[in-house]
Short mmCIF file of C-alpha atoms in Angstrom, two decimals:
data_model
loop_
_atom_site.label_atom_id
_atom_site.label_comp_id
_atom_site.label_asym_id
_atom_site.label_seq_id
_atom_site.Cartn_x
_atom_site.Cartn_y
_atom_site.Cartn_z
CA SER O 10 146.68 42.73 68.25
CA THR O 11 147.93 44.59 65.45
CA PHE O 12 145.46 47.60 63.80
CA PRO O 13 144.91 46.58 60.06
CA PRO O 14 147.25 48.97 57.77
CA SER O 15 143.95 49.96 56.15
CA LEU O 16 142.78 51.73 59.65
CA LEU O 17 146.33 53.30 60.11
CA THR O 18 146.49 54.97 56.65
CA ALA O 19 143.82 57.40 54.58
CA ASP O 20 143.54 55.97 50.91
CA GLY O 21 147.24 54.86 51.35
CA ASN O 22 148.79 58.57 51.87
CA GLY O 23 150.23 58.39 54.99
CA PRO O 24 149.57 58.17 58.36
CA TYR O 25 146.28 58.72 59.33
CA LEU O 26 145.70 58.60 62.70
CA ARG O 27 148.87 60.83 63.59
CA ARG O 28 146.45 63.24 62.31
CA CYS O 29 144.64 63.29 65.51
CA GLU O 30 147.05 63.04 68.70
CA ILE O 31 143.91 62.11 70.67
CA ILE O 32 143.08 58.94 68.79
CA ARG O 33 146.16 57.55 67.98
CA PRO O 34 148.20 57.43 71.72
CA SER O 35 144.33 56.42 73.13
CA LEU O 36 144.11 53.53 70.60
CA GLN O 37 147.41 52.71 71.37
CA ALA O 38 146.43 52.42 74.88
CA LEU O 39 143.45 50.15 74.44
CA ASP O 40 145.32 48.05 72.19
CA ASN O 41 148.68 47.44 74.98
CA SER O 42 145.42 46.93 77.49
CA THR O 43 143.25 44.35 75.81
CA PHE O 44 142.30 42.30 72.65
CA VAL O 45 140.60 44.60 70.17
CA GLN O 46 138.59 43.09 67.84
CA VAL O 47 137.85 45.40 64.75
CA ALA O 48 134.53 44.78 62.81
CA PRO O 49 132.02 46.84 60.55
CA LEU O 50 129.66 49.59 62.37
CA ILE O 51 126.70 51.16 60.70
CA CYS O 52 126.63 55.20 61.94
CA GLU O 53 123.28 55.35 61.86
CA GLY O 54 122.92 51.71 63.60
CA GLU O 55 121.68 51.10 67.59
CA GLU O 56 124.98 48.85 67.70
CA ALA O 57 127.99 50.11 69.55
CA TRP O 58 131.83 49.15 69.21
CA ILE O 59 132.34 46.74 72.24
CA HIS O 60 135.62 48.79 73.04
CA GLY O 61 133.73 52.38 72.53
CA ASN O 62 133.59 53.56 76.83
CA SER O 63 137.40 51.93 76.86
CA LEU O 64 138.43 54.41 74.20
CA ILE O 65 136.58 57.49 75.56
CA ASN O 66 138.26 56.34 78.98
CA TYR O 67 141.34 56.40 77.65
CA MET O 68 141.47 59.61 75.51
CA LYS O 69 140.14 61.31 78.73
CA MET O 70 143.65 60.70 80.02
CA VAL O 71 145.88 62.39 77.07
CA TYR O 72 147.01 65.45 77.37
CA PHE O 73 149.24 67.36 74.86
CA THR O 74 150.10 70.69 73.28
CA GLY O 75 148.39 71.41 69.83
CA LEU O 76 147.81 74.33 67.76
CA THR O 77 144.90 76.02 70.61
CA GLY O 78 147.28 75.54 73.32
CA PHE O 79 147.15 73.01 76.10
CA ILE O 80 144.73 70.32 75.43
CA LYS O 81 143.75 68.01 78.75
CA PHE O 82 140.00 66.70 79.18
CA ASP O 83 138.32 65.91 82.72
CA ALA O 84 136.53 63.06 84.10
CA LEU O 85 133.40 63.28 82.02
CA GLY O 86 135.36 64.88 78.61
CA PHE O 87 135.26 68.05 79.08
CA ARG O 88 138.50 70.29 78.08
CA THR O 89 140.38 71.63 81.19
CA ASP O 90 143.07 73.50 82.15
CA PHE O 91 143.42 75.98 78.87
CA ALA O 92 143.25 79.49 78.52
CA LEU O 93 141.72 81.49 75.99
CA ASP O 94 143.26 84.92 74.45
CA ILE O 95 140.63 87.97 74.83
CA VAL O 96 140.97 89.83 71.42
CA GLU O 97 139.69 93.25 70.56
CA LEU O 98 138.65 94.13 66.39
CA GLY O 99 140.86 97.46 65.50
CA MET O 100 140.50 98.81 62.13
CA GLN O 101 142.92 96.98 60.48
CA ASN O 102 143.62 93.55 62.55
CA LEU O 103 143.04 91.84 66.12
CA THR O 104 144.69 92.70 69.19
CA LYS O 105 145.39 90.89 72.29
CA ALA O 106 143.54 92.06 75.02
CA GLY O 107 143.97 89.80 77.41
CA THR O 108 143.35 86.38 78.23
CA TRP O 109 140.42 84.04 79.72
CA ARG O 110 141.10 80.98 82.41
CA LEU O 111 138.06 78.90 84.04
CA ASP O 112 139.66 79.33 87.52
CA THR O 113 140.82 82.98 87.23
CA GLY O 114 138.73 84.39 84.58
CA ALA O 115 139.09 87.65 82.65
CA ASN O 116 143.22 89.04 82.74
CA TYR O 117 142.80 92.18 80.54
CA THR O 118 146.88 92.88 80.21
CA ARG O 119 146.03 96.44 78.86
CA THR O 120 145.87 99.26 81.97
CA PHE O 121 143.14 101.53 82.34
CA GLN O 122 144.82 104.59 80.83
CA GLU O 123 145.51 102.64 78.00
CA THR O 124 141.97 101.42 77.44
CA LEU O 125 141.35 105.14 78.04
CA LYS O 126 143.26 106.40 75.79
CA LYS O 127 142.12 104.03 72.48
CA VAL O 128 138.51 105.37 73.66
CA VAL O 129 139.06 109.08 73.46
CA ASP O 130 141.11 108.66 70.10
CA GLY O 131 138.55 106.48 68.64
CA LEU O 132 136.15 109.39 69.36
CA GLN O 133 138.12 112.29 67.79
CA ASN O 134 136.94 113.80 64.73
CA LYS O 135 133.71 111.63 65.26
CA THR O 136 129.86 112.69 65.01
CA LEU O 137 127.78 110.45 67.36
CA VAL O 138 124.06 110.57 67.15
CA VAL O 139 122.32 111.17 70.51
CA SER O 140 118.24 110.38 71.04
CA VAL O 141 117.19 112.69 73.22
CA ALA O 142 113.19 112.67 75.34
CA TYR O 143 112.29 115.65 77.45
CA ASN O 144 112.62 116.00 81.06
CA ASP O 145 112.63 119.13 82.66
CA PRO O 146 115.75 120.35 83.71
CA TYR O 147 117.78 118.13 82.17
CA ILE O 148 116.47 118.32 78.55
CA MET O 149 114.58 120.52 77.13
CA GLN O 150 113.24 122.48 74.16
CA SER O 151 114.43 126.25 73.57
CA GLU O 152 112.33 129.04 74.51
CA ASN O 153 112.89 130.32 70.30
CA ALA O 154 113.02 126.36 69.04
CA ASP O 155 111.18 127.20 65.96
CA ASP O 156 113.88 129.53 64.82
CA LEU O 157 116.98 127.43 65.98
CA ALA O 158 118.03 124.52 63.69
CA GLY O 159 120.66 121.70 64.70
CA ASN O 160 121.77 121.46 68.45
CA ASP O 161 120.72 124.69 69.54
CA ARG O 162 117.24 123.66 69.71
CA PHE O 163 117.60 122.06 72.96
CA GLU O 164 118.77 122.98 76.15
CA GLY O 165 119.45 121.66 80.05
CA PHE O 166 121.13 120.11 82.26
CA CYS O 167 122.46 116.98 79.92
CA ILE O 168 123.03 118.92 76.86
CA ASP O 169 125.55 121.28 78.87
CA LEU O 170 127.42 118.49 80.08
CA LEU O 171 127.38 116.88 76.68
CA THR O 172 128.58 120.20 74.90
CA GLU O 173 131.18 120.06 77.87
CA ILE O 174 132.14 116.15 77.30
CA ALA O 175 132.29 116.53 73.97
CA SER O 176 134.38 119.86 73.63
CA ILE O 177 137.02 118.10 75.86
CA LEU O 178 137.32 114.66 73.77
CA LYS O 179 136.93 116.43 70.39
CA PHE O 180 133.89 114.56 69.51
CA ASN O 181 130.63 115.89 67.32
CA PHE O 182 126.99 115.05 67.95
CA THR O 183 123.42 115.62 66.57
CA LEU O 184 120.78 115.37 68.61
CA VAL O 185 117.84 113.40 67.60
CA PRO O 186 114.23 113.29 69.84
CA VAL O 187 112.59 110.15 69.77
CA ALA O 188 109.22 109.53 68.78
CA SER O 189 106.35 110.29 71.71
CA ASN O 190 109.19 111.61 73.76
CA ALA O 191 109.27 107.76 74.91
CA TYR O 192 112.05 106.64 76.89
CA GLY O 193 111.67 103.19 75.05
CA SER O 194 108.90 100.12 76.27
CA LYS O 195 108.74 96.52 76.23
CA LYS O 196 107.62 94.47 73.28
CA ARG O 197 104.80 91.97 73.64
#
């Protein structure tokens, strides 16, 4: 059988089925294997096209390279054998950071040193707001905190560590005590 011209064109403006590289070869294979009877169907209706399951099975056998890379489907109709690009949002653009595949998982193409440099460069000349909860000897209020301002009101191991890291990585920070000195709680 041959498909009517109305199925192969859209408003007379050219091949409609060529726009979808899955449908066209699937319909051709179906047409070559059996007499295809074209009949109108109502989308909201209960009636299914007599060749619907066969068409789906032919679609599962189609594979090709499309805009998103290699396209192939498994027996259940899920896309398989594909890779996704892992991208990172930068200040100006997206940068490819690796790939992901179902069989191998994530593969980052950037080395640890490159990632570290990007993080360090991103921190320079920035001011971070750090929430703190008092916990001796890690974070304490200085003895004369009422006479001091800013970060000088705090002392302790964590404060010393944060000050040293900020000095090495060249960033600033502002310490802000949390209300009620709470570490957080579950919302119920």
